[in-house]
């Protein structure tokens, strides 16, 4: 599974730079690289939702959807910002749940 994730990252970077070499559009390159870094960061930050399995699975689905949105932007030049930022919903929902219900991992006094 880890090899598949690394392969997907390398293929995405390859697609981004291949698109840049064909079009020479520096703005599109920076937007794609910034969105790529955002999606990877949100994927890593989503590990905090691992305690709530349904929320974690929803986060994985949203990260995959965001990745698809990035590929769609590279191929079709249509930027769906709401799709790329959608993993923030699960992280925010997890933080709200933790605020309302508590951590469950508190140290005894």
PDB file of N, CA and C in Angstrom, residues 2 6 12 14 22-23 27 31 35 42-45 51 58 69 94 101 103-105:
ATOM      1  N   UNK A   2       1.948   1.219   0.782  1.00  0.00           N
ATOM      2  CA  UNK A   2       2.838   2.384   0.825  1.00  0.00           C
ATOM      3  C   UNK A   2       3.475   2.633  -0.534  1.00  0.00           C
ATOM      4  N   UNK A   6       3.312   6.112  -2.788  1.00  0.00           N
ATOM      5  CA  UNK A   6       4.514   6.774  -3.317  1.00  0.00           C
ATOM      6  C   UNK A   6       4.452   6.845  -4.836  1.00  0.00           C
ATOM      7  N   UNK A  12       1.744  11.851 -10.039  1.00  0.00           N
ATOM      8  CA  UNK A  12       1.118  13.177 -10.023  1.00  0.00           C
ATOM      9  C   UNK A  12       2.143  14.265 -10.294  1.00  0.00           C
ATOM     10  N   UNK A  14       4.906  13.921 -11.892  1.00  0.00           N
ATOM     11  CA  UNK A  14       5.275  13.768 -13.299  1.00  0.00           C
ATOM     12  C   UNK A  14       4.254  14.397 -14.228  1.00  0.00           C
ATOM     13  N   UNK A  22       4.674  21.160 -21.616  1.00  0.00           N
ATOM     14  CA  UNK A  22       3.882  21.322 -22.837  1.00  0.00           C
ATOM     15  C   UNK A  22       3.323  22.731 -22.974  1.00  0.00           C
ATOM     16  N   UNK A  23       2.829  23.311 -21.875  1.00  0.00           N
ATOM     17  CA  UNK A  23       2.115  24.599 -21.941  1.00  0.00           C
ATOM     18  C   UNK A  23       2.967  25.799 -21.563  1.00  0.00           C
ATOM     19  N   UNK A  27       1.787  29.985 -13.947  1.00  0.00           N
ATOM     20  CA  UNK A  27       0.704  30.163 -12.977  1.00  0.00           C
ATOM     21  C   UNK A  27       0.022  28.825 -12.690  1.00  0.00           C
ATOM     22  N   UNK A  31      -0.112  26.822  -9.073  1.00  0.00           N
ATOM     23  CA  UNK A  31      -1.402  26.438  -8.498  1.00  0.00           C
ATOM     24  C   UNK A  31      -1.460  24.929  -8.296  1.00  0.00           C
ATOM     25  N   UNK A  35      -1.628  23.175  -4.667  1.00  0.00           N
ATOM     26  CA  UNK A  35      -2.754  22.287  -4.364  1.00  0.00           C
ATOM     27  C   UNK A  35      -2.258  20.889  -4.008  1.00  0.00           C
ATOM     28  N   UNK A  42      -3.101  17.752   4.031  1.00  0.00           N
ATOM     29  CA  UNK A  42      -4.390  17.370   4.599  1.00  0.00           C
ATOM     30  C   UNK A  42      -4.475  15.863   4.799  1.00  0.00           C
ATOM     31  N   UNK A  43      -3.863  15.110   3.905  1.00  0.00           N
ATOM     32  CA  UNK A  43      -3.823  13.660   4.070  1.00  0.00           C
ATOM     33  C   UNK A  43      -3.058  13.253   5.317  1.00  0.00           C
ATOM     34  N   UNK A  44      -1.950  13.940   5.584  1.00  0.00           N
ATOM     35  CA  UNK A  44      -1.158  13.648   6.775  1.00  0.00           C
ATOM     36  C   UNK A  44      -1.886  14.117   8.031  1.00  0.00           C
ATOM     37  N   UNK A  45      -2.480  15.304   7.972  1.00  0.00           N
ATOM     38  CA  UNK A  45      -3.219  15.815   9.131  1.00  0.00           C
ATOM     39  C   UNK A  45      -4.442  14.966   9.438  1.00  0.00           C
ATOM     40  N   UNK A  51      -9.069   7.834  15.224  1.00  0.00           N
ATOM     41  CA  UNK A  51      -9.786   7.319  16.394  1.00  0.00           C
ATOM     42  C   UNK A  51     -11.254   7.061  16.086  1.00  0.00           C
ATOM     43  N   UNK A  58     -14.246   8.493   5.737  1.00  0.00           N
ATOM     44  CA  UNK A  58     -14.751   9.626   4.957  1.00  0.00           C
ATOM     45  C   UNK A  58     -13.607  10.549   4.558  1.00  0.00           C
ATOM     46  N   UNK A  69      -9.624  15.881  -8.166  1.00  0.00           N
ATOM     47  CA  UNK A  69      -9.849  17.273  -8.550  1.00  0.00           C
ATOM     48  C   UNK A  69      -8.586  17.947  -9.047  1.00  0.00           C
ATOM     49  N   UNK A  94     -13.995  16.441  13.191  1.00  0.00           N
ATOM     50  CA  UNK A  94     -13.319  15.716  14.262  1.00  0.00           C
ATOM     51  C   UNK A  94     -12.959  16.658  15.418  1.00  0.00           C
ATOM     52  N   UNK A 101     -17.157  16.298  23.110  1.00  0.00           N
ATOM     53  CA  UNK A 101     -17.185  15.066  23.898  1.00  0.00           C
ATOM     54  C   UNK A 101     -15.943  14.847  24.741  1.00  0.00           C
ATOM     55  N   UNK A 103     -11.585  14.218  24.967  1.00  0.00           N
ATOM     56  CA  UNK A 103     -10.605  13.377  24.310  1.00  0.00           C
ATOM     57  C   UNK A 103     -10.769  11.901  24.659  1.00  0.00           C
ATOM     58  N   UNK A 104     -11.050  11.589  25.889  1.00  0.00           N
ATOM     59  CA  UNK A 104     -11.100  10.192  26.294  1.00  0.00           C
ATOM     60  C   UNK A 104      -9.726   9.653  26.644  1.00  0.00           C
ATOM     61  N   UNK A 105      -8.693  10.433  26.406  1.00  0.00           N
ATOM     62  CA  UNK A 105      -7.331  10.030  26.704  1.00  0.00           C
ATOM     63  C   UNK A 105      -6.689  11.006  27.705  1.00  0.00           C
TER      64      UNK A 105
END
